[in-house]
Coordinates of C-alpha atoms in Angstrom, one line a residue:
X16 CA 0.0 0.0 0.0
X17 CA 1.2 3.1 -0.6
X18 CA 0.5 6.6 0.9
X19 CA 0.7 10.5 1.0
X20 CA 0.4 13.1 3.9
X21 CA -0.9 16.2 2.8
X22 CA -0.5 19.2 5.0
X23 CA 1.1 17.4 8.4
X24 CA 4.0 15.3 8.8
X25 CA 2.7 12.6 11.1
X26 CA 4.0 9.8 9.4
X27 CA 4.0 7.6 12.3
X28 CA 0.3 8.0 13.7
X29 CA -0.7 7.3 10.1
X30 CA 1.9 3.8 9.6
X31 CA 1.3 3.2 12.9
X32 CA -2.6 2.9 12.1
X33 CA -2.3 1.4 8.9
X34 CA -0.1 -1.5 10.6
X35 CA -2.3 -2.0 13.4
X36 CA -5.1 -2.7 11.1
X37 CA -3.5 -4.2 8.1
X38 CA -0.6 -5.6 9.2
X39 CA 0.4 -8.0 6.4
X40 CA 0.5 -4.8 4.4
X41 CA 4.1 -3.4 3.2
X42 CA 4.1 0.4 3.2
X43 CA 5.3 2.9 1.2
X44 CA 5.0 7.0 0.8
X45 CA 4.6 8.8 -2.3
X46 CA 4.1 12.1 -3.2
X47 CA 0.5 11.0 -5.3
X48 CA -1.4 7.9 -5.4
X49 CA -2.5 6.3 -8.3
X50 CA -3.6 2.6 -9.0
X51 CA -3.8 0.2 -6.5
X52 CA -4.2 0.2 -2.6
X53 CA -3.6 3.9 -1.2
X54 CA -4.5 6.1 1.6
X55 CA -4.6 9.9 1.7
X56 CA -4.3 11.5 5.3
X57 CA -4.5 15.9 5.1
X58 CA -4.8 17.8 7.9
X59 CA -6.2 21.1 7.4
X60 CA -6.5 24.3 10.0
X61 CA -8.9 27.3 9.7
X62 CA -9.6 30.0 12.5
X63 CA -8.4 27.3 15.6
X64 CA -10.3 24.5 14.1
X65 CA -7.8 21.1 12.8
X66 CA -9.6 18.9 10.8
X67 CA -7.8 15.8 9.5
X68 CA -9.0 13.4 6.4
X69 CA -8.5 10.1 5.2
X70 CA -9.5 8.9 1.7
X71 CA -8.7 5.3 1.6
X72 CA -8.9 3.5 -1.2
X73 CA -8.7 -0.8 -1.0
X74 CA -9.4 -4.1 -3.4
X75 CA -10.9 -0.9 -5.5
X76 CA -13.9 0.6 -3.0
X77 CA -12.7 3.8 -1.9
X78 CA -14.1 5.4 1.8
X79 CA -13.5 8.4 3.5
X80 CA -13.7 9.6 6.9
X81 CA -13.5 13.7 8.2
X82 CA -12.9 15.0 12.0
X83 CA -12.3 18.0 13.7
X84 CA -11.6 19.5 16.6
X85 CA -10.9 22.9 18.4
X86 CA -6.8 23.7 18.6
X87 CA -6.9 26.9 19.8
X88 CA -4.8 28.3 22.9
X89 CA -3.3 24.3 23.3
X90 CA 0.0 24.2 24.5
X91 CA 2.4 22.6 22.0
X92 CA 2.1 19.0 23.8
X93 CA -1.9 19.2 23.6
X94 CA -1.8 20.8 20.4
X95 CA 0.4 17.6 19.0
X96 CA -1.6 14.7 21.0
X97 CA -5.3 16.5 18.9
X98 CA -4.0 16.3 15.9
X99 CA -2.5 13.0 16.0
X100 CA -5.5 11.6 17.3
X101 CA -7.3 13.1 14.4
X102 CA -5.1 11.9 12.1
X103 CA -5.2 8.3 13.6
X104 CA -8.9 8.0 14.2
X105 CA -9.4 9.3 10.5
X106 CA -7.7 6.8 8.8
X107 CA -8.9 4.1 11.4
X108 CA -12.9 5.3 10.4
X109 CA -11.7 4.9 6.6
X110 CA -10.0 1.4 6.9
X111 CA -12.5 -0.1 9.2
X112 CA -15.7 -0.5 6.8
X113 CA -13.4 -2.9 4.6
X114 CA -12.5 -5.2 7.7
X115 CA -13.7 -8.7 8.5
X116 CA -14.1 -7.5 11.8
X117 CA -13.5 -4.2 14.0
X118 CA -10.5 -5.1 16.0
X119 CA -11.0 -5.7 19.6
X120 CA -8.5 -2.4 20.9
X121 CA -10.4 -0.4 18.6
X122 CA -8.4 2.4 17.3
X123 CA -6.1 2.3 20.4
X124 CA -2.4 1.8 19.3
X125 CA -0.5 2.4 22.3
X126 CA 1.2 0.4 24.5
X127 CA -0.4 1.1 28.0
X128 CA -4.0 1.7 27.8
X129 CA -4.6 1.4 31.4
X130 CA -2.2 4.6 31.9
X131 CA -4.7 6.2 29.3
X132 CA -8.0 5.4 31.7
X133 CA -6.2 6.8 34.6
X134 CA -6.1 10.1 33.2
X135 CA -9.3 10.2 32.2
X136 CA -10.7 9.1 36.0
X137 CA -7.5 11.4 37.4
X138 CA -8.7 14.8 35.2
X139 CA -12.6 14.3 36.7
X140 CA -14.3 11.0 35.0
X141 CA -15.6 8.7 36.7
X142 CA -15.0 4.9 36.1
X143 CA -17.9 4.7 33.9
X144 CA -17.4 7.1 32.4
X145 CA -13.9 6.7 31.0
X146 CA -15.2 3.5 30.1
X147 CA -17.7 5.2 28.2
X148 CA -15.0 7.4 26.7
X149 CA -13.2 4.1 25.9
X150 CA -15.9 2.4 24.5
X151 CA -17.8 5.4 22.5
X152 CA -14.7 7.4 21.4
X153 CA -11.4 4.9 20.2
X154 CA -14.1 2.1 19.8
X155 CA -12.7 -0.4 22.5
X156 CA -14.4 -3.8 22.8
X157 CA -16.3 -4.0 26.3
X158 CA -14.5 -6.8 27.4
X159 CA -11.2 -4.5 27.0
X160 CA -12.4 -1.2 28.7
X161 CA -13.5 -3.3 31.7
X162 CA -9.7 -5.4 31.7
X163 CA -8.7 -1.6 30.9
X164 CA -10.5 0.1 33.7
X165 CA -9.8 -2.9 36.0
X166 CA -6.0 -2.5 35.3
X167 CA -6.1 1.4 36.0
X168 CA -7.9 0.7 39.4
X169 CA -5.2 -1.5 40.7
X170 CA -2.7 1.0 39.7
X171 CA -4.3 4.1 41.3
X172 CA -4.3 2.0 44.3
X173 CA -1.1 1.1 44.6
X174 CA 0.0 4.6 43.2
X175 CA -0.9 5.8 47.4
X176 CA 2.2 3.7 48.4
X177 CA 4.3 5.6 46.5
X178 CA 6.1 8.3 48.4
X179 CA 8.4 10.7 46.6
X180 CA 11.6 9.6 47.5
X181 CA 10.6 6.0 46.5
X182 CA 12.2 4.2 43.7
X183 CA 12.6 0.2 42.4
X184 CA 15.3 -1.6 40.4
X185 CA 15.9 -3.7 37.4
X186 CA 18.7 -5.9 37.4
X187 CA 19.2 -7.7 33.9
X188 CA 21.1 -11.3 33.0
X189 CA 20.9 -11.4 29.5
X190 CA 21.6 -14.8 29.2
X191 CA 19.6 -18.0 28.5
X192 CA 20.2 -22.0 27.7
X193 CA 18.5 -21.5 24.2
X194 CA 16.9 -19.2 22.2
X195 CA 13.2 -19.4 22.0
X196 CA 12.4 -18.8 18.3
X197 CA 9.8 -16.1 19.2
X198 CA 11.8 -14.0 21.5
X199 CA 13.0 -10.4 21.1
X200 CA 14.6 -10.0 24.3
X201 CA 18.3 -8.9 24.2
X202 CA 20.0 -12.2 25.4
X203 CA 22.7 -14.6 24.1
X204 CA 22.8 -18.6 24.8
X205 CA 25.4 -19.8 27.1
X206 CA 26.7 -22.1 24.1
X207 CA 27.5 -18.7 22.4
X208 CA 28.1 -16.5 25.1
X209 CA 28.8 -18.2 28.2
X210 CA 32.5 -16.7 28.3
X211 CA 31.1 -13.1 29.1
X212 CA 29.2 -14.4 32.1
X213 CA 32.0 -13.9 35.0
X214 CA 33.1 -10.8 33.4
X215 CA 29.1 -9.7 33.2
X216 CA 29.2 -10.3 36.5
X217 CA 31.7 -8.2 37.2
X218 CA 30.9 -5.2 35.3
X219 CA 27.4 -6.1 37.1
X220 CA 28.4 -5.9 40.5
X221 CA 30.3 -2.6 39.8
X222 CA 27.5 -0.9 38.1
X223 CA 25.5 -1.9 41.6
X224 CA 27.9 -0.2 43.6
X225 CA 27.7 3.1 42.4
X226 CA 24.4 3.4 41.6
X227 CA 23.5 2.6 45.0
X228 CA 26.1 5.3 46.0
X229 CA 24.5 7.7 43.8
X230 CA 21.1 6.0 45.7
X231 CA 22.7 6.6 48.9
X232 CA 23.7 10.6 47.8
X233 CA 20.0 11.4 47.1
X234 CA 18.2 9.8 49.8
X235 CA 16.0 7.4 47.5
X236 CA 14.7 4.5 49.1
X237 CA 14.1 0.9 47.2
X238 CA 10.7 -0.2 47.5
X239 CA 11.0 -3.2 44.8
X240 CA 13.8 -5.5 43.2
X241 CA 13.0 -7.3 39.8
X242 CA 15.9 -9.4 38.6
X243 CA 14.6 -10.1 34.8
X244 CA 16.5 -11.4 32.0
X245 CA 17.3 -13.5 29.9
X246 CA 16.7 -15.8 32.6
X247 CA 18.9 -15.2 35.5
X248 CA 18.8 -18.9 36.6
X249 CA 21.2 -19.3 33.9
X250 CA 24.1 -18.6 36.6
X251 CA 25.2 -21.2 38.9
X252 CA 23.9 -21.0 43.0
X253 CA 27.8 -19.3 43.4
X254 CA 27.3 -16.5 40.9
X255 CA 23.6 -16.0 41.7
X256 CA 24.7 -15.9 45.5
X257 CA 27.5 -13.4 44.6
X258 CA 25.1 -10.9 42.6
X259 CA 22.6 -11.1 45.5
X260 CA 25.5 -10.2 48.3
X261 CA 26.3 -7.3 46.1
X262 CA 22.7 -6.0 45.9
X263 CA 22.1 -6.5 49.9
X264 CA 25.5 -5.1 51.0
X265 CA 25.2 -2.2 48.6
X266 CA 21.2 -0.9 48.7
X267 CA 19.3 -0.1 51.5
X268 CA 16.4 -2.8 51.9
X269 CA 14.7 -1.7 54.8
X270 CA 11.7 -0.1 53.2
X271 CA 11.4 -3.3 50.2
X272 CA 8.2 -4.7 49.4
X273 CA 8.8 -7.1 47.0
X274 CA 11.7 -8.9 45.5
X275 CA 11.4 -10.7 42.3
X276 CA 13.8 -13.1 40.3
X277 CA 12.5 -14.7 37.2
X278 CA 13.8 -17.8 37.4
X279 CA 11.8 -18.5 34.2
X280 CA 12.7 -21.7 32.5
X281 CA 12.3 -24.8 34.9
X282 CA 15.6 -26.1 33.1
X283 CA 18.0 -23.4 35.2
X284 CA 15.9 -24.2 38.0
X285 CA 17.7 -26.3 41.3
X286 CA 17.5 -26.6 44.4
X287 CA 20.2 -25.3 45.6
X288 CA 19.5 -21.6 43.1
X289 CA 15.8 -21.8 45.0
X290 CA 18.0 -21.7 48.9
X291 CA 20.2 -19.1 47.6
X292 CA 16.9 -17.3 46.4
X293 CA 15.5 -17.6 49.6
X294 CA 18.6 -17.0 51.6
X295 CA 18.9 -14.0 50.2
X296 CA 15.3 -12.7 51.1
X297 CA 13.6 -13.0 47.3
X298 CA 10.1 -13.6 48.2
X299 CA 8.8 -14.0 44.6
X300 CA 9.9 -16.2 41.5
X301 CA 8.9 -16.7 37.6
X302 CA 8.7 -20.0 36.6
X303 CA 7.3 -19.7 33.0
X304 CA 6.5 -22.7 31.1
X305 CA 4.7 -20.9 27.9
X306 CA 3.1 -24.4 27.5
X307 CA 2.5 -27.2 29.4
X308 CA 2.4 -29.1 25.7
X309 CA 5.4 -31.1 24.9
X310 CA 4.9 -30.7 21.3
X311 CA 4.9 -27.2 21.2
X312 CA 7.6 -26.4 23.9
X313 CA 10.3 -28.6 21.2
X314 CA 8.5 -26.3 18.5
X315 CA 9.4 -23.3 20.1
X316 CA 13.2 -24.2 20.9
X317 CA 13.1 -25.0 24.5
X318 CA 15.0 -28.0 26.3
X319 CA 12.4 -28.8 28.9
X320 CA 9.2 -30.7 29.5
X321 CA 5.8 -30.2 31.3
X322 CA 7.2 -32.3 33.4
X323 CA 10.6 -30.3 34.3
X324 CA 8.1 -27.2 34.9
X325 CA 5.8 -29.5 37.9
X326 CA 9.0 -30.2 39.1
X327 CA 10.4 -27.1 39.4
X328 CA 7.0 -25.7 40.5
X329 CA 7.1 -28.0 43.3
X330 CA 10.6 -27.1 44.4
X331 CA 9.9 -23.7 44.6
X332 CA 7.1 -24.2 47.0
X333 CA 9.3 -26.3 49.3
X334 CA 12.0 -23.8 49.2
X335 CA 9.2 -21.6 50.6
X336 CA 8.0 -19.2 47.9
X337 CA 4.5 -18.2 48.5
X338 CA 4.4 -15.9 45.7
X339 CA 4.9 -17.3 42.2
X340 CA 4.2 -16.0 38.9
X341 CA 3.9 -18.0 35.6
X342 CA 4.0 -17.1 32.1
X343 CA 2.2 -18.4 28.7
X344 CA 1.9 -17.4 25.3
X345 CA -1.2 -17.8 22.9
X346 CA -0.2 -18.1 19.5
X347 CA 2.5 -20.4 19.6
X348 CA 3.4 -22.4 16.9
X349 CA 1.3 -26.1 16.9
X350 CA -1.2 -24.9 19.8
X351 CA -4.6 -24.6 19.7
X352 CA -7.3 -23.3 21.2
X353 CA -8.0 -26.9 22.6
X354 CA -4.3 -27.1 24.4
X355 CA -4.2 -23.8 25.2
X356 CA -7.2 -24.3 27.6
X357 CA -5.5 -27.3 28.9
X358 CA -2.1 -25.4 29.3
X359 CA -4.6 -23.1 31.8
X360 CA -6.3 -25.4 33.1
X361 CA -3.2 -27.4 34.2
X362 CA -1.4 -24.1 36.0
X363 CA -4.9 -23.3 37.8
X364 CA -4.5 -26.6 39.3
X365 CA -1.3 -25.8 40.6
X366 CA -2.5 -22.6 41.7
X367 CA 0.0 -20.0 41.6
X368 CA -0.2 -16.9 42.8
X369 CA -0.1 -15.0 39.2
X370 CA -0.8 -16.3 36.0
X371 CA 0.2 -14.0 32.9
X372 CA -1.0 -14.6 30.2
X373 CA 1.1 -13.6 26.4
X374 CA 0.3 -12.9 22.9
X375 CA 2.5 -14.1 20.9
X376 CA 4.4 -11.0 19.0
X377 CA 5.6 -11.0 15.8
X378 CA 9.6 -10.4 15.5
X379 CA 9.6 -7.0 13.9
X380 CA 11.6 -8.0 10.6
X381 CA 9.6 -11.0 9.9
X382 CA 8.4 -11.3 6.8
X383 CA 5.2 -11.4 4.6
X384 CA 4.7 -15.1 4.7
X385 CA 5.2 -14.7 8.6
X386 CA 3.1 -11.9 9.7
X387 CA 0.3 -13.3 6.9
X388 CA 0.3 -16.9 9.4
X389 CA 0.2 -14.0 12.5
X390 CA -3.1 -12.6 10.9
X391 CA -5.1 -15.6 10.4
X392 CA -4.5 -17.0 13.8
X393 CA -6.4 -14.6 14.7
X394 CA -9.7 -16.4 15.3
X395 CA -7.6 -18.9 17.1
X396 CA -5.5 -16.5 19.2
X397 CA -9.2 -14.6 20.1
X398 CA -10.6 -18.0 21.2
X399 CA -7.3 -18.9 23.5
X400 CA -7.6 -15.3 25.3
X401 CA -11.4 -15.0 26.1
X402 CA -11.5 -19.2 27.1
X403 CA -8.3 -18.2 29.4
X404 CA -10.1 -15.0 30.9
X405 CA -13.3 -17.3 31.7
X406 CA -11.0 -19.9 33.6
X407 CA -9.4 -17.3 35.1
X408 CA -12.0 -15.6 36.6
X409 CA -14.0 -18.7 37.6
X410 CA -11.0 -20.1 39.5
X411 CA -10.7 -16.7 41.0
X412 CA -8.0 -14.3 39.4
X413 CA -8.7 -11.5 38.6
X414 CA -6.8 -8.9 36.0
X415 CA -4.2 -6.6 37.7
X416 CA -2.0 -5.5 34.9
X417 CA -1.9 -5.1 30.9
X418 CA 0.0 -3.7 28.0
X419 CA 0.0 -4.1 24.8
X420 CA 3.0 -5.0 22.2
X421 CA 3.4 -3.7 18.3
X422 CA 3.0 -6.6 15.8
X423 CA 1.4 -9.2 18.5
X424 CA -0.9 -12.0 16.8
X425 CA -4.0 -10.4 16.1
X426 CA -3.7 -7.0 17.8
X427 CA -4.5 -8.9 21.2
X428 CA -2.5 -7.9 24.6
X429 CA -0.5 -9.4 27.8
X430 CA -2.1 -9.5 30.8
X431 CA -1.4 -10.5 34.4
X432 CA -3.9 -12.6 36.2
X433 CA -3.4 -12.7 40.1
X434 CA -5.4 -14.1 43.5
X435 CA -6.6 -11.4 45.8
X436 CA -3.7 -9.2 47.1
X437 CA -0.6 -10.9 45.1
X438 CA -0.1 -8.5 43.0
X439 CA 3.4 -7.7 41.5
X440 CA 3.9 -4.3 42.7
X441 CA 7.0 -3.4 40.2
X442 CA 5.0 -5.0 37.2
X443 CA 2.2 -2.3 38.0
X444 CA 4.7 0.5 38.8
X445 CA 7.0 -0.1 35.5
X446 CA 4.2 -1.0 33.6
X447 CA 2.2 2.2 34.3
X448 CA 5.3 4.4 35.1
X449 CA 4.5 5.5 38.6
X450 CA 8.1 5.5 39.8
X451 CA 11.4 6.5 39.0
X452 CA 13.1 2.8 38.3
X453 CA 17.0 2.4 38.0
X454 CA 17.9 -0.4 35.5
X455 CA 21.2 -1.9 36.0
X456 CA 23.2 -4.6 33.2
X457 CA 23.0 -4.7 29.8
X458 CA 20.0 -3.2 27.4
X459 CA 18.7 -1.7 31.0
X460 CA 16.2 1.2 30.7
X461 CA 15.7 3.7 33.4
X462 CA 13.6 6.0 33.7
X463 CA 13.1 9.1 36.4
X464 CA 9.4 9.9 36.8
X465 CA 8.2 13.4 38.4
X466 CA 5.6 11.9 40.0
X467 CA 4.0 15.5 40.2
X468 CA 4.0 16.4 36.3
X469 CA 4.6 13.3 35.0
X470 CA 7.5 13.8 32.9
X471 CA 9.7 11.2 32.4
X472 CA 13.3 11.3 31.4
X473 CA 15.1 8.1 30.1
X474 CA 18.6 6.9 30.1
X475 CA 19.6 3.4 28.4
X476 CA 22.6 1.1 29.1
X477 CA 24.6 -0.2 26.0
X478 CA 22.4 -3.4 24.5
X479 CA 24.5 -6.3 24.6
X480 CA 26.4 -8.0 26.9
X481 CA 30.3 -7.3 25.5
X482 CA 29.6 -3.5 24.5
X483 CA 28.3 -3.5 28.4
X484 CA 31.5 -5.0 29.4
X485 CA 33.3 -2.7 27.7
X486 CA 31.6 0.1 29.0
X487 CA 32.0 -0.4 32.5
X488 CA 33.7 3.1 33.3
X489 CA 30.9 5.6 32.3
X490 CA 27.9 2.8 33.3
X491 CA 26.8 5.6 36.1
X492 CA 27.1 8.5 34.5
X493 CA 23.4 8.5 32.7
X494 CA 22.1 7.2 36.6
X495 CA 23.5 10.3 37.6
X496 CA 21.7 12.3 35.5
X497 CA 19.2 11.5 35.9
X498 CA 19.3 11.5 39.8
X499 CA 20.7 14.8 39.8
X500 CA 18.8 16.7 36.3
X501 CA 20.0 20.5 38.1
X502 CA 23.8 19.8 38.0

């Protein structure tokens, strides 16, 4: 398809648009459109008042779709978020008509639509009426406001235990056994990689050091620890016992709520990791199966069972966990809707604490033939959210967090399921960026959050393991930065 802006140069809202609703499509922008599948978005402005067109022109029917709405006296910020909403919405009322189906986000592209419903209910609305808003004005399935406003809730409520000097950390090991064909995490195998893992370690350790210094200097206190990955059961008890020493003796955890590792694939998981877990106060652990099918775990690239995930399952409760989380995916490759429910049904009977439940995203440089199989799972993917949702919420989890990934099967979401009171405090807090959160290893993102305004300020550590290695003698200075934005 191919494409032309005509008096704005919002060429992201309107790609951004066309992929979420066509997205086997390849794109291209031209200066004119002729023959073929195109889409016109113009943006006009006369006496304060934007209005923004799409002409949209596919398999030869041609539709178009006008808005408008007042611009004048908005600040720059306000004046950019109308008019690429206009533009959006305009092309989304154009494309729509030609669909199989509206899709079930509407014409909602971004990533956190929960953080959306809390500023509706924070600037006046009420609950139902931000789901109103939801449902009436970006055309939101009801199922997905009430997940929506559900998800907002939890984080407004958790938002009160967040005081200003409050802050949680990421620490990253971005290394894993295998690679999971589906995943676009930074990591590398230990068959590839397993060299850098001591000297990781050691750049690790340092980086911990002085950012708990620079912690230390501004009188931040750590309310959450989440040790992500890769899976960070890839290192031995000894180097997992080492990296938790460093973190205790370095931070403050006096004021900590919650302490997560993911310990993710049950084939890193031992004993002996879980005591060190445990020694070392971690209260809460991932143990993330993706399926309990046997077929479609060797489809996927891992080197473990159903059977290796009970097991591991069990040992973590006899280590004494009380709070564990577990991960699947709809989508995957050889699943169906049919094994999907059993893949739920199976972790309900074990009864974790959280259940979290995937979509299966498409790697972003996949190709036609790829992102075509993607788009007609969709039926299939629909079916193996909504029959987990039901199960869910009969066994009695309820939805405490969701987001939302670019080029996932379907346009669906991820969402975390939980029991009464379990929530994971730092998924809500990074998810809905309530808190300042200081990433530390390799690809780490952190972010400082004025809670009062809500501006947010980023700083990213180098991507892969060896440029991080590499990198070890300027690791703080971004952390510093950010901690201190007046020096």
């Amino acid at each position: 398809m191919v494409y032309t802006m005509e008096g704005h140069a919002l060429k992201h809202a309107v790609e951004e648009m066309l992929f979420h609703l066509l997205p086997t499509i390849t794109l291209t922008r031209v200066d004119a459109v002729e023959d073929g599948d195109w889409c016109r978005s113009i943006l006009t402005e006369t006496n304060g008042q934007a209005q923004a067109k799409a002409i949209v022109c596919l398999d030869g029917m041609v539709r178009e779709s006008v808005r408008s709405a007042s611009v004048a006296g908005l600040q720059p910020l306000d004046y950019k978020r109308t008019v690429t909403e206009l533009v959006k919405t305009t092309v989304y009322d154009a494309v729509v008509p030609a669909l199989p189906q509206s899709p079930v986000w509407g014409s909602l592209t971004g990533v956190r639509p929960a953080k959306l419903a809390r500023g509706l209910i924070e600037r006046g609305m009420s609950r139902g009426e931000a789901a109103q808003y939801l449902r009436e004005h970006f055309h939101v399935s009801s199922a997905r406001t009430a997940l929506t406003i559900r998800a907002a809730a939890t984080a407004m409520e958790l938002d009160r235990a967040i005081g200003p000097d409050d802050i949680s950390l990421y620490v990253g090991i971005p290394f894993c056994p295998s690679r999971c064909y589906y995943c676009s995490f930074v990591s590398s195998t230990t068959a590839q990689s397993g060299h850098l893992i001591e000297p990781y370690l050691d750049t690790l350790c340092r980086e911990i050091e002085e950012t708990a210094a620079l912690v230390r200097e501004t009188g931040k206190r750590v309310q959450s620890v989440y040790i992500g990955g890769g899976t960070p059961t890839t290192l031995d008890e000894k180097q997992l016992a080492r990296l938790l020493a460093v973190l205790e003796k370095s931070f403050d955890f006096s004021a900590l709520r919650e302490y997560t590792v993911e310990a993710g694939r049950p084939d890193t998981i031992t004993p002996e990791k879980l005591a060190a877990l445990r020694a070392a106060g971690v209260g809460r652990v991932s143990i993330n199966p993706q399926s309990m099918e046997d077929a479609v775990l060797a489809a996927i690239g891992r080197r473990h069972s159903a059977q290796d995930v009970l097991r591991a399952y069990q040992e973590a409760r006899r280590a004494g966990f009380d709070a564990i989380n577990m991960d699947v995916i709809a989508g995957l490759t050889g699943d169906t809707a049919d094994s999907f429910a059993r893949t739920i049904d199976t972790l309900i009977g074990l009864a974790p604490e959280n259940i979290t439940v995937h979509t299966l995203a498409i790697k972003r440089g996949a190709d036609l033939t790829d992102k075509a199989a993607a788009s007609a799972q969709r039926d299939t993917v629909s079916r193996m959210l909504d029959g987990a949702a039901q199960a869910l919420q009969t066994a009695g989890y309820g939805p405490y967090y969701l987001y939302r990934q670019k080029f996932t099967a379907g346009g669906f979401e991820n969402v975390g399921w939980c029991k009464p009171d379990t929530e994971c405090f730092y998924n809500v807090t990074m998810m809905e960026e309530l808190q300042t959160i200081l990433s530390l290893g390799a690809g780490g993102v952190s972010k400082r959050v004025e809670r009062a305004t809500g501006w947010i300020e980023r700083t990213n550590n180098p991507k892969y393991p060896l440029e991080y290695i590499r990198a070890a003698d300027r690791l703080a200075d971004g952390k510093r930065k950010l901690l201190f934005p007046k020096q």
